[in-house]
Amino acid sequence: MSRIHAAGMAVLVLAAFTATAQAQAPTPPPFATTKVEGTDNVYIFRFGGHQSMFIVTKDGVIATDPIGLRRPAAKTYIEEIQKITKAPIKYVIYSHSHFDHIAGGKPFKDLGAVFVAHQNAKTRIQQVKDPDVVVPDQVVTGAKRNITLGGTTLELNYVGKNHSDSMLVMRLPKEKIIFTVDWIPLNGVQFRGMADNYIPDIEEGLKKVIAMDWERMIPGHPGPGGRLGTKDDARTALSYLQDLSAAVKEAAGQGKCYADAMKDIKLPKYESFGNYNANLPLNIERYCDYYNRGI
Ligand SMILES: [Zn+2]
């Protein structure tokens, strides 16, 4: 009886602790716009857990992902831009074809913005026909295309298939900043089962990004503490995939895919990553698919 009572008390104390911790954790505001330190005109717009880059020039604004899936982010995004400049929003560039990043762009279209994306994103959008996703007006078909506006050049680089087959790596050569979304985690393993990721192509893409000239990366979801990415993050993302791939290849060769591999493979070098415990088994499952079934 007393042991049960003690256990009950422990639960109550724990609950009280948790409640206090939750009360003390600051709630981030629903959206925020920040100027990237050291730049004249590069901004990050965050809405919830998604974010985009925009660049203000004297001749207009280059915006990226509307991040408006089932929420009014684009309206807020435009209001935030217009607090900074009354210059027209000339472009909206989609990072890749996933709708959580690119839906909701109609308010930009209504203002006359030209939408640009990789050709494969346009093809996908035209197939799905979601009324909430604006079809791109212009496309990137080769390895690179430049957008130039008001003295700013933004490179739209295509480095092959990685997270989707339509990922752009947007690079500001003068500022040495890139914006690319969902595939280069900051202190994180890959997201869940790596849906719509191309293996092993993603490794080649990371090598190309590492070879580019840049110093800071704006991610599509805020990094730990809101920090930007560095080349070390890209190198870590690559070494994680290489280590994961080697470990699963060995396990697959021993017939351990899926269950034993998912249970037994550990990559202690990366265990400090926030989502390591939850997502490593799912990342392993994805590589088991590759080694066992060639997909
Ligand atoms: Zn994505």
Coordinates of C-alpha atoms and ligand atoms in Angstrom, one line a residue:
M1 CA 0.0 0.0 0.0
S2 CA 2.7 2.5 1.0
R3 CA 4.7 1.6 -2.1
I4 CA 1.7 2.4 -4.3
H5 CA 1.2 5.6 -2.4
A6 CA 4.9 6.5 -2.9
A7 CA 4.6 5.8 -6.6
G8 CA 1.5 8.0 -6.8
M9 CA 3.3 10.8 -5.1
A10 CA 6.2 10.5 -7.5
V11 CA 3.9 10.9 -10.4
L12 CA 2.3 13.9 -8.8
V13 CA 5.7 15.5 -8.2
L14 CA 6.8 14.8 -11.7
A15 CA 3.6 16.3 -13.1
A16 CA 4.1 19.4 -11.0
F17 CA 7.7 19.7 -12.3
T18 CA 6.6 19.3 -15.9
A19 CA 3.8 21.9 -15.5
T20 CA 6.4 24.4 -14.0
A21 CA 8.8 23.7 -16.8
Q22 CA 6.1 24.2 -19.4
A23 CA 5.0 27.4 -17.8
Q24 CA 8.5 28.8 -17.8
A25 CA 9.4 27.8 -21.4
P26 CA 9.0 31.0 -23.6
T27 CA 6.4 30.6 -26.3
P28 CA 7.8 31.9 -29.6
P29 CA 5.6 34.5 -31.3
P30 CA 3.6 33.0 -34.2
F31 CA 5.7 34.7 -36.8
A32 CA 8.8 36.8 -37.0
T33 CA 10.9 38.7 -39.6
T34 CA 14.6 39.1 -39.1
K35 CA 17.4 40.7 -41.1
V36 CA 20.3 38.4 -41.6
E37 CA 23.2 39.9 -39.7
G38 CA 25.9 41.5 -41.8
T39 CA 23.7 42.0 -44.9
D40 CA 21.9 45.1 -46.2
N41 CA 18.9 43.5 -47.6
V42 CA 18.5 39.7 -46.8
Y43 CA 15.7 38.7 -44.5
I44 CA 14.2 35.6 -43.0
F45 CA 10.4 35.4 -42.6
R46 CA 9.3 32.7 -40.1
F47 CA 5.7 31.5 -39.7
G48 CA 5.3 28.7 -37.1
G49 CA 8.0 26.2 -37.7
H50 CA 8.6 27.1 -41.4
Q51 CA 10.7 29.9 -42.8
S52 CA 11.7 31.6 -46.1
M53 CA 14.3 34.0 -47.3
F54 CA 13.5 37.3 -49.0
I55 CA 15.7 39.9 -50.6
V56 CA 14.8 43.6 -50.8
T57 CA 16.3 45.7 -53.7
K58 CA 15.6 49.2 -55.0
D59 CA 13.7 47.7 -58.0
G60 CA 11.6 45.2 -56.0
V61 CA 11.6 42.1 -53.8
I62 CA 12.6 38.6 -54.5
A63 CA 10.6 36.4 -52.1
T64 CA 10.8 32.6 -51.7
D65 CA 8.4 29.9 -50.4
P66 CA 4.9 31.2 -49.4
I67 CA 4.8 28.5 -46.5
G68 CA 1.0 28.9 -46.5
L69 CA -0.4 25.3 -46.3
R70 CA -3.7 25.6 -44.5
R71 CA -2.7 28.8 -42.8
P72 CA -2.6 32.5 -43.6
A73 CA 1.2 32.8 -43.8
A74 CA 1.4 34.5 -47.2
K75 CA -0.8 37.5 -46.2
T76 CA 1.4 38.0 -43.1
Y77 CA 4.5 37.5 -45.2
I78 CA 3.4 40.3 -47.6
E79 CA 2.5 42.6 -44.7
E80 CA 5.9 42.0 -43.2
I81 CA 7.7 42.8 -46.5
Q82 CA 5.6 45.9 -46.9
K83 CA 6.7 47.2 -43.5
I84 CA 10.2 47.2 -44.9
T85 CA 9.7 48.4 -48.5
K86 CA 6.9 49.6 -50.7
A87 CA 8.8 48.3 -53.8
P88 CA 6.8 45.6 -55.7
I89 CA 7.3 41.9 -55.0
K90 CA 8.7 40.8 -58.3
Y91 CA 9.4 37.1 -57.8
V92 CA 8.4 34.2 -55.7
I93 CA 10.9 31.3 -56.0
Y94 CA 9.9 27.8 -54.8
S95 CA 12.6 25.8 -53.0
H96 CA 11.2 22.4 -54.0
S97 CA 7.8 20.8 -54.8
H98 CA 6.6 20.0 -51.2
F99 CA 3.3 21.8 -50.5
D100 CA 4.0 22.6 -46.8
H101 CA 6.6 25.1 -48.2
I102 CA 5.0 26.3 -51.4
A103 CA 1.2 26.4 -50.9
G104 CA -0.7 29.6 -50.4
G105 CA 1.0 31.9 -52.9
K106 CA -2.1 33.4 -54.4
P107 CA -1.8 36.8 -52.5
F108 CA 1.6 37.2 -54.1
K109 CA 0.2 36.3 -57.5
D110 CA -2.5 38.8 -57.1
L111 CA 0.2 41.5 -56.7
G112 CA 1.8 40.4 -60.0
A113 CA 4.8 38.4 -58.7
V114 CA 6.4 36.0 -61.2
F115 CA 6.6 32.5 -59.8
V116 CA 9.8 30.4 -60.6
A117 CA 10.6 26.8 -59.7
H118 CA 12.5 23.8 -61.0
Q119 CA 10.8 22.2 -64.1
N120 CA 10.1 19.0 -62.0
A121 CA 8.3 21.0 -59.4
K122 CA 6.1 22.6 -62.1
T123 CA 5.3 19.1 -63.6
R124 CA 4.4 17.8 -60.1
I125 CA 2.2 20.9 -59.4
Q126 CA 0.4 20.5 -62.7
Q127 CA -0.3 16.8 -62.0
V128 CA -1.7 17.4 -58.5
K129 CA -3.8 20.4 -59.4
D130 CA -4.1 21.7 -55.9
P131 CA -6.0 25.1 -56.1
D132 CA -3.9 26.4 -53.3
V133 CA -0.6 26.0 -55.1
V134 CA 0.2 28.6 -57.8
V135 CA 1.6 27.1 -60.9
P136 CA 5.1 28.5 -61.7
D137 CA 5.4 30.9 -64.6
Q138 CA 9.0 30.2 -65.3
V139 CA 11.2 27.2 -64.7
V140 CA 14.8 26.2 -64.1
T141 CA 15.8 23.4 -66.4
G142 CA 19.6 23.2 -66.4
A143 CA 22.2 23.3 -63.6
K144 CA 21.9 27.0 -63.0
R145 CA 19.8 30.1 -63.7
N146 CA 20.3 33.6 -62.3
I147 CA 17.7 36.1 -61.2
T148 CA 19.0 39.6 -61.3
L149 CA 17.1 42.5 -59.7
G150 CA 18.1 45.9 -58.5
G151 CA 21.8 45.1 -58.3
T152 CA 21.3 41.7 -56.6
T153 CA 22.0 38.4 -58.2
L154 CA 20.4 35.3 -56.9
E155 CA 21.6 32.0 -58.3
L156 CA 19.2 29.2 -58.6
N157 CA 21.3 26.0 -58.7
Y158 CA 20.0 22.5 -59.3
V159 CA 22.4 19.8 -57.9
G160 CA 20.3 16.7 -58.8
K161 CA 17.8 14.6 -57.0
N162 CA 18.0 14.7 -53.2
H163 CA 15.0 15.6 -51.0
S164 CA 12.6 15.6 -54.0
D165 CA 13.6 15.8 -57.6
S166 CA 13.1 19.6 -57.7
M167 CA 15.3 21.1 -55.1
L168 CA 16.9 24.4 -55.7
V169 CA 20.0 25.7 -53.9
M170 CA 19.5 29.5 -54.0
R171 CA 22.8 31.3 -53.6
L172 CA 23.6 35.0 -53.0
P173 CA 27.2 35.2 -54.3
K174 CA 28.0 38.6 -52.8
E175 CA 26.6 37.7 -49.4
K176 CA 27.9 34.1 -49.5
I177 CA 24.5 32.9 -48.3
I178 CA 22.4 29.9 -49.5
F179 CA 18.8 29.1 -48.9
T180 CA 17.9 25.4 -49.4
V181 CA 15.2 23.5 -47.6
D182 CA 14.6 20.2 -45.8
W183 CA 17.7 18.2 -46.8
I184 CA 20.7 19.6 -44.8
P185 CA 19.7 19.3 -41.1
L186 CA 21.4 21.4 -38.4
N187 CA 22.4 19.0 -35.7
G188 CA 19.8 16.5 -36.8
V189 CA 19.4 13.2 -38.5
Q190 CA 17.1 13.0 -41.5
F191 CA 13.3 13.5 -41.1
R192 CA 11.5 10.2 -40.3
G193 CA 11.5 7.7 -43.2
M194 CA 13.1 10.2 -45.6
A195 CA 10.0 10.4 -47.8
D196 CA 10.7 11.5 -51.4
N197 CA 14.4 11.3 -50.8
Y198 CA 16.7 9.9 -53.6
I199 CA 19.4 7.5 -52.5
P200 CA 22.3 7.6 -53.2
D201 CA 21.9 10.8 -55.3
I202 CA 21.5 12.9 -52.1
E203 CA 25.2 12.3 -51.3
E204 CA 26.4 13.7 -54.6
G205 CA 24.2 16.7 -54.1
L206 CA 25.7 17.4 -50.7
K207 CA 29.2 17.2 -52.2
K208 CA 28.2 19.8 -54.8
V209 CA 26.8 22.1 -52.2
I210 CA 29.9 21.7 -50.1
A211 CA 32.0 22.7 -53.1
M212 CA 30.1 25.9 -53.7
D213 CA 31.3 29.2 -52.3
W214 CA 29.1 30.2 -49.3
E215 CA 29.4 30.7 -45.6
R216 CA 25.9 30.6 -44.1
M217 CA 22.8 28.6 -44.9
I218 CA 19.2 29.7 -44.2
P219 CA 17.3 26.5 -43.5
G220 CA 13.5 26.0 -44.3
H221 CA 12.9 25.3 -40.6
P222 CA 14.6 27.2 -37.8
G223 CA 17.9 25.7 -36.6
P224 CA 18.7 25.1 -32.9
G225 CA 18.4 28.5 -31.2
G226 CA 17.5 30.0 -34.5
R227 CA 21.1 29.7 -35.8
L228 CA 22.0 29.5 -39.5
G229 CA 23.8 26.6 -41.0
T230 CA 27.5 26.4 -41.9
K231 CA 29.6 24.2 -44.2
D232 CA 30.3 22.0 -41.2
D233 CA 26.6 21.2 -41.0
A234 CA 26.6 20.2 -44.7
R235 CA 29.8 18.1 -44.1
T236 CA 28.1 16.5 -41.0
A237 CA 24.9 15.8 -43.0
L238 CA 27.1 14.0 -45.6
S239 CA 29.2 12.0 -43.1
Y240 CA 26.0 10.9 -41.3
L241 CA 24.5 9.6 -44.5
Q242 CA 27.8 7.9 -45.5
D243 CA 28.0 6.2 -42.0
L244 CA 24.4 5.2 -42.1
S245 CA 24.6 3.8 -45.6
A246 CA 27.7 1.8 -44.7
A247 CA 26.2 0.4 -41.5
V248 CA 22.9 -0.6 -43.3
K249 CA 24.8 -2.1 -46.2
E250 CA 26.6 -4.4 -43.9
A251 CA 23.5 -5.3 -42.0
A252 CA 21.5 -6.0 -45.2
G253 CA 24.4 -8.3 -46.4
Q254 CA 23.9 -10.3 -43.2
G255 CA 20.1 -10.5 -43.7
K256 CA 19.3 -8.2 -40.8
C257 CA 17.0 -5.8 -42.7
Y258 CA 14.5 -4.7 -41.6
A259 CA 13.7 -5.4 -37.9
D260 CA 17.2 -6.3 -36.5
A261 CA 18.9 -3.5 -38.4
M262 CA 16.4 -1.0 -37.2
K263 CA 16.8 -2.3 -33.6
D264 CA 20.6 -2.9 -33.5
I265 CA 22.3 -0.2 -35.6
K266 CA 23.6 2.7 -33.5
L267 CA 25.6 5.6 -34.7
P268 CA 26.9 7.1 -31.4
K269 CA 28.8 9.9 -33.2
Y270 CA 25.4 11.5 -33.8
E271 CA 23.5 10.5 -30.7
S272 CA 23.5 14.1 -29.4
F273 CA 21.2 15.1 -32.2
G274 CA 17.7 16.0 -31.0
N275 CA 15.8 13.6 -33.1
Y276 CA 18.3 10.8 -33.0
N277 CA 16.3 8.2 -31.0
A278 CA 13.0 8.8 -32.8
N279 CA 14.3 9.0 -36.4
L280 CA 17.4 6.8 -36.6
P281 CA 15.4 3.6 -36.9
L282 CA 13.2 5.2 -39.7
N283 CA 16.3 6.4 -41.5
I284 CA 17.7 2.8 -41.3
E285 CA 14.4 1.5 -42.7
R286 CA 14.8 3.8 -45.7
Y287 CA 18.3 2.5 -46.4
C288 CA 17.1 -1.1 -45.9
D289 CA 14.7 -0.4 -48.8
Y290 CA 17.6 0.8 -50.9
Y291 CA 19.9 -2.2 -50.1
N292 CA 17.2 -4.9 -50.0
R293 CA 14.9 -3.7 -52.8
G294 CA 16.9 -1.2 -54.8
I295 CA 14.4 1.7 -54.2
Ligands
ZN1 ZN 10.3 18.9 -48.3

